[in-house]
Coordinates of C-alpha atoms and ligand atoms in Angstrom, one line a residue:
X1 CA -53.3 29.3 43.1
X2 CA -51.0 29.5 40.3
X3 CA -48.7 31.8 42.1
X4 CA -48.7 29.7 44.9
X5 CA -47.6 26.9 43.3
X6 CA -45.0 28.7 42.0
X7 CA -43.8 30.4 44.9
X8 CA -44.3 26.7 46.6
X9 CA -41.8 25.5 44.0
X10 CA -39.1 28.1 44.4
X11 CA -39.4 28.4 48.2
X12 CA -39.0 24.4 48.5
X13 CA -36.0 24.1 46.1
X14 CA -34.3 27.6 47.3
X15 CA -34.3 25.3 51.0
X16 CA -33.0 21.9 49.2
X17 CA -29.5 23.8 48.3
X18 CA -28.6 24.3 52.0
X19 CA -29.7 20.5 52.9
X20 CA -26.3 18.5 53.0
X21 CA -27.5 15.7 55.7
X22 CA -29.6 12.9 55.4
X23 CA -31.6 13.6 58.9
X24 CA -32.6 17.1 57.3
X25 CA -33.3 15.7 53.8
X26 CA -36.1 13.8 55.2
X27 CA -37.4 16.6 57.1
X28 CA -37.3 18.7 54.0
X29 CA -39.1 15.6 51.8
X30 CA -41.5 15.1 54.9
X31 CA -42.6 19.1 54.6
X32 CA -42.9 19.4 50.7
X33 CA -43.9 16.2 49.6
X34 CA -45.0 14.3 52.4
X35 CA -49.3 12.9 52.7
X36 CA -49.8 16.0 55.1
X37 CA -47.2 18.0 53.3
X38 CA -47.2 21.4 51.9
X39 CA -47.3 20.4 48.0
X40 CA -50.7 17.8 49.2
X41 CA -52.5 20.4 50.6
X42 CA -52.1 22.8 47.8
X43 CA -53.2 20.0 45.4
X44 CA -56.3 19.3 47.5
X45 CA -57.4 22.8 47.0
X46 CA -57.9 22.2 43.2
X47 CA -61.5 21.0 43.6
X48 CA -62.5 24.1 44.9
X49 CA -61.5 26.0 41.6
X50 CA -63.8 27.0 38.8
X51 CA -63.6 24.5 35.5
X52 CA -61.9 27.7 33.9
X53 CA -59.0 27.5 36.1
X54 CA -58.8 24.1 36.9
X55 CA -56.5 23.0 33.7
X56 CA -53.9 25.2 34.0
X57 CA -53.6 24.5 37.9
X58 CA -54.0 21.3 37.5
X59 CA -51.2 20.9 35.1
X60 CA -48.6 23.1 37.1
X61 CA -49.3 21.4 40.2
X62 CA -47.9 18.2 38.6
X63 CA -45.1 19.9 37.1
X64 CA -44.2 21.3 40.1
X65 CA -44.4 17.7 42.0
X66 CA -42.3 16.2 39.6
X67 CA -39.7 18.8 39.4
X68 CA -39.3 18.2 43.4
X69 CA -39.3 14.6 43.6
X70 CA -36.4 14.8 41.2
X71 CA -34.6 17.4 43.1
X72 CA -35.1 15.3 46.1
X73 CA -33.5 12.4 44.2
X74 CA -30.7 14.6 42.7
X75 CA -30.0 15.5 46.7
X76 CA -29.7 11.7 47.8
X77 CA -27.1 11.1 45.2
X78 CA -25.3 13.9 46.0
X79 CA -24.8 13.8 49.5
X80 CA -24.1 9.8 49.2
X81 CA -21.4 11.2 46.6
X82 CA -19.8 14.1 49.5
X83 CA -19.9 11.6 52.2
X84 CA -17.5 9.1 50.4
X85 CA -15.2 12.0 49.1
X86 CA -15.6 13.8 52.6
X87 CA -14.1 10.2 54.0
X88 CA -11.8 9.4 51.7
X89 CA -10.1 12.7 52.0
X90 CA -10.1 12.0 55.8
X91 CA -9.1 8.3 56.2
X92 CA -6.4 8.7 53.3
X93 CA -6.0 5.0 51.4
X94 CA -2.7 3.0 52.5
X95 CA -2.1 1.2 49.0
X96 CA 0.7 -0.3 51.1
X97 CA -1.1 -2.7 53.4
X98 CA -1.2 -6.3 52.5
X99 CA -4.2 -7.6 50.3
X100 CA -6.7 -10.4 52.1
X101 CA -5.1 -14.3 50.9
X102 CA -6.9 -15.8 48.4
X103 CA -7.4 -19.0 49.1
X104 CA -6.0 -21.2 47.0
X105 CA -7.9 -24.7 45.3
X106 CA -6.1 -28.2 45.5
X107 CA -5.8 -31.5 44.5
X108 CA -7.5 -33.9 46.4
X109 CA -4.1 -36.3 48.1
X110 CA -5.5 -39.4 46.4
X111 CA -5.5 -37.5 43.2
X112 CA -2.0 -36.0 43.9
X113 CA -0.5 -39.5 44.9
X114 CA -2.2 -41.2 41.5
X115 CA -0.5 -38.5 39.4
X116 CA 3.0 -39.0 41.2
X117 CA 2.6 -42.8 40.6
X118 CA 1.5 -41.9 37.2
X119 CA 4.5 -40.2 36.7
X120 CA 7.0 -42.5 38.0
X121 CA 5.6 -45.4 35.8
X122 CA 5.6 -43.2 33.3
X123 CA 8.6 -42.2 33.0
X124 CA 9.5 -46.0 33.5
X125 CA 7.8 -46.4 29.6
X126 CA 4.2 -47.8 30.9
X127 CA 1.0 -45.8 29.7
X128 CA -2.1 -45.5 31.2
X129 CA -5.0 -47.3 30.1
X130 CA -8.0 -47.1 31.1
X131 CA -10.6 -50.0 32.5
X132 CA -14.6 -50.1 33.5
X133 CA -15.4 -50.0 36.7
X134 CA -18.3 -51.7 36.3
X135 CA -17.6 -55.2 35.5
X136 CA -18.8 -58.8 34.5
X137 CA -18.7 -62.0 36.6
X138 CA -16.6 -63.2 33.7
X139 CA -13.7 -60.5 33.6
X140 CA -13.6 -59.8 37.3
X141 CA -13.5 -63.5 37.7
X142 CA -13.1 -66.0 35.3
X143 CA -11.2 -64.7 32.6
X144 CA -8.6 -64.5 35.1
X145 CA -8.0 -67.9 36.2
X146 CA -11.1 -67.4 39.2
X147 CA -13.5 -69.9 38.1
X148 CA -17.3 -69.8 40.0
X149 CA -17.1 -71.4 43.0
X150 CA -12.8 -71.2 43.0
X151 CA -12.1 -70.5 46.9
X152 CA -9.8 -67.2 45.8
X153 CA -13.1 -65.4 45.3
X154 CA -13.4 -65.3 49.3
X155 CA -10.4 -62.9 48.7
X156 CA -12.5 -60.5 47.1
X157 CA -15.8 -59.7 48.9
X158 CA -18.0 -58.7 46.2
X159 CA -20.9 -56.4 45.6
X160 CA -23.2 -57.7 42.8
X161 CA -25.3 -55.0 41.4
X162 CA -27.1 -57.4 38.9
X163 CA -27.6 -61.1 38.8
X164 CA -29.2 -61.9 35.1
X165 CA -27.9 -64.3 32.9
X166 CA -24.7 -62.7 33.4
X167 CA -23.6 -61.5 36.7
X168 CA -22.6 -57.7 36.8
X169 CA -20.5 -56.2 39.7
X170 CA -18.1 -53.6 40.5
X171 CA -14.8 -54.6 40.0
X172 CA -12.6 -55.5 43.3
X173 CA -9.5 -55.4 41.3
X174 CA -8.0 -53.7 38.7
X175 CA -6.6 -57.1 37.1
X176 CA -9.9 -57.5 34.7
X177 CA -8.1 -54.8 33.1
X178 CA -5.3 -56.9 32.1
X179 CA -7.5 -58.8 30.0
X180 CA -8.8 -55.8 28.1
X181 CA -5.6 -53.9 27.6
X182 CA -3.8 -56.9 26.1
X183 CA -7.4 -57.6 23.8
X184 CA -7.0 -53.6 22.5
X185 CA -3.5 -53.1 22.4
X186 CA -2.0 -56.5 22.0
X187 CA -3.5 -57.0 18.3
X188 CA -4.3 -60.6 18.4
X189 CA -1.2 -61.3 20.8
X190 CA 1.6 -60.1 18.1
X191 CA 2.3 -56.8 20.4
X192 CA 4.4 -56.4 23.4
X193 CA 2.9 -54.3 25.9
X194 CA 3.7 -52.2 28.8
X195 CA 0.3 -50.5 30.3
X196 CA -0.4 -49.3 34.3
X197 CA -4.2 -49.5 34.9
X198 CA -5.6 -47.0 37.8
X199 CA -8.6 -46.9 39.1
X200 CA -11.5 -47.4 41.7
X201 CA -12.2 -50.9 43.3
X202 CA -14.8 -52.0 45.2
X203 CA -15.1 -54.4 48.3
X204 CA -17.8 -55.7 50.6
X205 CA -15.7 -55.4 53.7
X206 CA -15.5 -54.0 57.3
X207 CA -14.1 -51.0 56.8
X208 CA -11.2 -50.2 59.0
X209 CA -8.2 -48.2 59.3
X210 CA -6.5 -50.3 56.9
X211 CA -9.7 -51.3 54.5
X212 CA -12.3 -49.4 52.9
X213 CA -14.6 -50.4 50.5
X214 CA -13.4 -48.5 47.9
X215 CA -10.0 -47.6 47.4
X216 CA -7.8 -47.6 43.9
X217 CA -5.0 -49.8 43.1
X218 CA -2.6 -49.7 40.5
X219 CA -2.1 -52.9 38.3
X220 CA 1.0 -52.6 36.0
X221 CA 1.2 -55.3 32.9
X222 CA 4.5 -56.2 30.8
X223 CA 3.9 -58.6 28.6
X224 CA 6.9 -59.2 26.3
X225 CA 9.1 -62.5 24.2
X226 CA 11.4 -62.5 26.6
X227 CA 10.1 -61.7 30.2
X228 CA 11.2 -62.9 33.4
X229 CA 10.5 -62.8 36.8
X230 CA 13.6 -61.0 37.2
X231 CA 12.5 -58.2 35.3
X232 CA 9.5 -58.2 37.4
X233 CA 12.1 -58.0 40.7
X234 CA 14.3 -55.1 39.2
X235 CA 11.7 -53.0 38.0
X236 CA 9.8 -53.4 41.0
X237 CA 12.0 -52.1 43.1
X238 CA 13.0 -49.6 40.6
X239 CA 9.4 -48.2 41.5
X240 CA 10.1 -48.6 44.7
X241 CA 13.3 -46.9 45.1
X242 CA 11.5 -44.0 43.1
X243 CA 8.9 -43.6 45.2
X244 CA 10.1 -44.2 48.9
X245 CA 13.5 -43.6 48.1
X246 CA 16.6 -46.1 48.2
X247 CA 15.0 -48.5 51.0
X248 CA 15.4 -52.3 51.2
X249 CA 12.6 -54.2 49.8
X250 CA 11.9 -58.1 49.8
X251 CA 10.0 -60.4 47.9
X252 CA 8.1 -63.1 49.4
X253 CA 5.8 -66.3 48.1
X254 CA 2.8 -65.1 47.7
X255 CA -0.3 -66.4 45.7
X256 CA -2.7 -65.1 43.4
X257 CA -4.5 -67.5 40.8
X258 CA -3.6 -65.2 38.1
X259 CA -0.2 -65.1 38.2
X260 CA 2.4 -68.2 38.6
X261 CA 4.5 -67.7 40.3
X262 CA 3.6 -64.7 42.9
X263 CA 5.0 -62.5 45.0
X264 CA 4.1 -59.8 47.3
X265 CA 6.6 -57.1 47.9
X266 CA 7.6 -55.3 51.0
X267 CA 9.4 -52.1 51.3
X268 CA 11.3 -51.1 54.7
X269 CA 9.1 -49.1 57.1
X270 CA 9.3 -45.4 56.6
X271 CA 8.2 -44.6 60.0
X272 CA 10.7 -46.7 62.2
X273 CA 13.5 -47.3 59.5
X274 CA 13.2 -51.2 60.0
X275 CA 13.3 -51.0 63.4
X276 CA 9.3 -52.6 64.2
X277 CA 6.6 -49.8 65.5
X278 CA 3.1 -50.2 65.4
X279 CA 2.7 -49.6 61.9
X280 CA 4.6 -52.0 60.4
X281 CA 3.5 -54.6 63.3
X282 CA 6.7 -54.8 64.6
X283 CA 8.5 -56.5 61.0
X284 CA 10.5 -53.6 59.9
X285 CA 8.8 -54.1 56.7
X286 CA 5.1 -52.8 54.7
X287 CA 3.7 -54.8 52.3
X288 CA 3.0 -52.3 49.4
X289 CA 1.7 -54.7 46.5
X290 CA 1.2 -58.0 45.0
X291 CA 2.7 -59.7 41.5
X292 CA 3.9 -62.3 39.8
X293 CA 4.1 -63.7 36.2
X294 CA 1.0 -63.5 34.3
X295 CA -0.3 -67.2 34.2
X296 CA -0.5 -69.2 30.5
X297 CA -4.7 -69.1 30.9
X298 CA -4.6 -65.5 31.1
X299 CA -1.8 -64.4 28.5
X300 CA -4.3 -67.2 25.9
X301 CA -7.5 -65.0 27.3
X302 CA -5.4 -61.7 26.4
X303 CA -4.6 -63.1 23.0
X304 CA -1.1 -64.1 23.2
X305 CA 0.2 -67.6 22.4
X306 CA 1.7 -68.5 26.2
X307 CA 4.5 -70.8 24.6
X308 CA 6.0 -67.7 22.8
X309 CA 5.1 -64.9 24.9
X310 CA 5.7 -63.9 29.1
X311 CA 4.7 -61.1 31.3
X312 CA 4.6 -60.0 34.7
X313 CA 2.0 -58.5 36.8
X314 CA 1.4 -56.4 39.8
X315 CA -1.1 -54.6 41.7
X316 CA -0.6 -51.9 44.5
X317 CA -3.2 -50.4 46.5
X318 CA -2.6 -46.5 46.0
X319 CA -4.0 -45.2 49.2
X320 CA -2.1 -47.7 50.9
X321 CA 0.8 -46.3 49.7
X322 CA 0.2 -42.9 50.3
X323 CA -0.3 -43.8 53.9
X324 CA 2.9 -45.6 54.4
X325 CA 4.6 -42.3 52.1
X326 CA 3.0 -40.1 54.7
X327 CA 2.4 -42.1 58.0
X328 CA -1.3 -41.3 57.6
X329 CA -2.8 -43.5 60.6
X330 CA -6.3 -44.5 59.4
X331 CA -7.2 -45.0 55.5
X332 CA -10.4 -43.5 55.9
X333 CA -9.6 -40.0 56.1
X334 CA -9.1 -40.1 52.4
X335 CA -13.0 -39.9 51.6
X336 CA -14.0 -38.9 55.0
X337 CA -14.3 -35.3 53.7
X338 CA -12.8 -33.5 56.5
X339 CA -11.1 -30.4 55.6
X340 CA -8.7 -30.4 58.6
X341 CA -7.4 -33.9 57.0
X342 CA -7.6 -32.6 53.3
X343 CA -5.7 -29.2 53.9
X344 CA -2.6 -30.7 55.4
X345 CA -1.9 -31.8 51.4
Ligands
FA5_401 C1 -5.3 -58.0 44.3 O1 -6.3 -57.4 44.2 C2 -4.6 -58.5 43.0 N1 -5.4 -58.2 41.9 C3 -3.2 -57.8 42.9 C4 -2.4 -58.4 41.8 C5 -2.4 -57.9 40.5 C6 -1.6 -59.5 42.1 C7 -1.6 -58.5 39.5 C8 -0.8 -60.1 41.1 C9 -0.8 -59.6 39.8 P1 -5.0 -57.8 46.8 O2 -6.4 -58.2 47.2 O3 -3.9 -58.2 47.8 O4 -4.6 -58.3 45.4 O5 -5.0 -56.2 46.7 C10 -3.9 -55.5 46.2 C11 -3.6 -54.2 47.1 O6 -4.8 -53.4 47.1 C12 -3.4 -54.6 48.5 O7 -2.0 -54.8 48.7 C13 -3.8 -53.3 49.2 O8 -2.7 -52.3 49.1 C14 -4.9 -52.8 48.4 N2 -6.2 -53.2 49.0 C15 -6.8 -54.3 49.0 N3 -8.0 -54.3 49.7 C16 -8.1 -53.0 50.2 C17 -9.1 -52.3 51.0 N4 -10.2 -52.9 51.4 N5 -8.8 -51.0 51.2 C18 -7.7 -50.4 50.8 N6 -6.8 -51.0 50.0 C19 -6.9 -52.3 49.7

């Protein structure tokens, strides 16, 4: 049995080295090493063999198995290895073509249009500071000059997300902010200030193509010794003029119970040039924000002594201006999530 094996192990290899497919490699493992297979039935005549012989058979019978299993494996990895040489020397590489895009990441547009109004204010000397968007009854409301039950709050829909002792909500403005910046930067109403605040608001309101209910605006604060409305006017339209370009604006009575007085400020329509289409309703004009001068009870809740001290005020709504910037028809697309929308950016 011995020799058999041996001659079993030679004659098995000896046919491996011509094997150089795959169909034939199984063929050759199905023959030698297979259930039914040559190497099986040899093994299954140990139990015929006397105790004498049975150790040494025994242990060249497993020699010989393992020397062909990894034979058989050696062959796999060498034929896997002549194939891709065999192909590559056939279908020659062309290091010239083109490699496949990558596609790139981006900004999401609201993100991109905060930044560029970040940077024009900026550059105008304001810094950004940075308010909660979760709120109190008090700051939201009556800190500035909205009292409870004041009429104004029908302006600004609200969603209350506690009612305890004191009412907590999500702010529907940024102006709460003003409060805060001039109460941490203002030390005790001795420091000027010039501060943009950005940032989600919150409204309970029928959302449409010109209302969501959420959206960020952009409040500005100057407060100052010597401010005046018409610094409010000429830097106003400084922004303006940055951001649209050198278009006509106008100022209008507006009114806010913050400031006193107010004024909302139009900018000529991008889309028709002042001519009236359907986005600017036929005026020639889009209203892109409201201001005014910070009112006497809010400069005293900031800090500042009101006889000595002025400011002015404003608050834009930054996805309304990036849809006037880019004649983007319905305000929702911005947190719609659809890629077709977000890719044009
Ligand atoms: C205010 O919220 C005032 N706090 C602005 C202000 C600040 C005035 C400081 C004076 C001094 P108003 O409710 O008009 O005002 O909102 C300001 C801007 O936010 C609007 O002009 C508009 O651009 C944007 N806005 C308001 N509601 C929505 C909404 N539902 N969806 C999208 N944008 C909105």
């Amino acid at each position: 049995m011995l020799d058999e094996l041996n001659r079993l192990r030679n004659e098995s290899l000896e046919q491996l080295s011509h094997i150089w497919d795959e169909a034939a490699l199984e063929e050759w493992r199905v023959k030698f090493l297979g259930r039914n297979g040559l190497l099986a039935a040899e093994m299954s005549k140990l139990g015929t063999l006397s105790k004498e012989e049975k150790p040494a058979a025994g242990k060249l019978a497993n020699e010989v198995k393992a020397s062909l299993e990894s034979a058989y494996q050696a062959k796999i990895g060498a034929i896997k290895q002549r194939n891709l040489s065999e192909s590559l020397e056939s279908e020659p590489l062309d290091v010239t073509l083109p490699g496949r895009p990558v596609k790139r990441g981006r900004l999401h547009p609201a993100t991109e249009n905060l930044r560029e109004i970040y940077r024009i204010w900026g550059d105008m000397g304001f810094q950004v500071f940075r308010s909660r968007e979760v709120e109190s009854d008090e700051m939201n409301f009556q800190m500035i000059n909205i009292p409870p039950h004041h009429p104004a709050r029908d302006n600004w829909s609200t969603f209350y997300i506690a009612d305890t002792d004191q009412r907590v909500l999500l702010r529907t403005h940024t102006s709460p902010g003003q409060i805060r910046a001039m109460r941490e930067l203002g030390q005790n109403g001795t420091q000027p200030l010039r501060v943009i605040l950005p940032g989600m608001c919150y409204r309970y309101e029928q959302a449409s193509s010109r209302y969501e209910i959420q959206f960020n605006q952009v409040e500005g604060l100057a407060v100052g010794r010597n401010i005046t409305f018409a610094d409010l006017k000429g830097t106003l339209t400084e922004f303006a003029h940055r951001m649209y370009g050198n278009r006509p604006v106008r100022f209008y009575g507006d009114h806010f119970p913050f400031t006193e007085p107010s004024a909302q400020m139009d900018v000529q329509c991008i889309i028709c040039d002042g001519v009236g289409c359907p986005m600017c309703k036929y005026t020639g004009y889009l209203e892109i924000l409201g201001s005014g001068m910070v009112h006497p009870h809010v400069l005293r809740n900031g800090g500042y002594d009101p006889n000595e001290w002025s400011g002015f005020a404003f608050g834009l709504g930054a996805e309304r201006i990036a849809i006037l910037k880019h004649g983007i028809e319905d305000i929702r697309y911005f947190w719609g999530n659809d890629l077709r929308f977000l890719e044009q950016f």
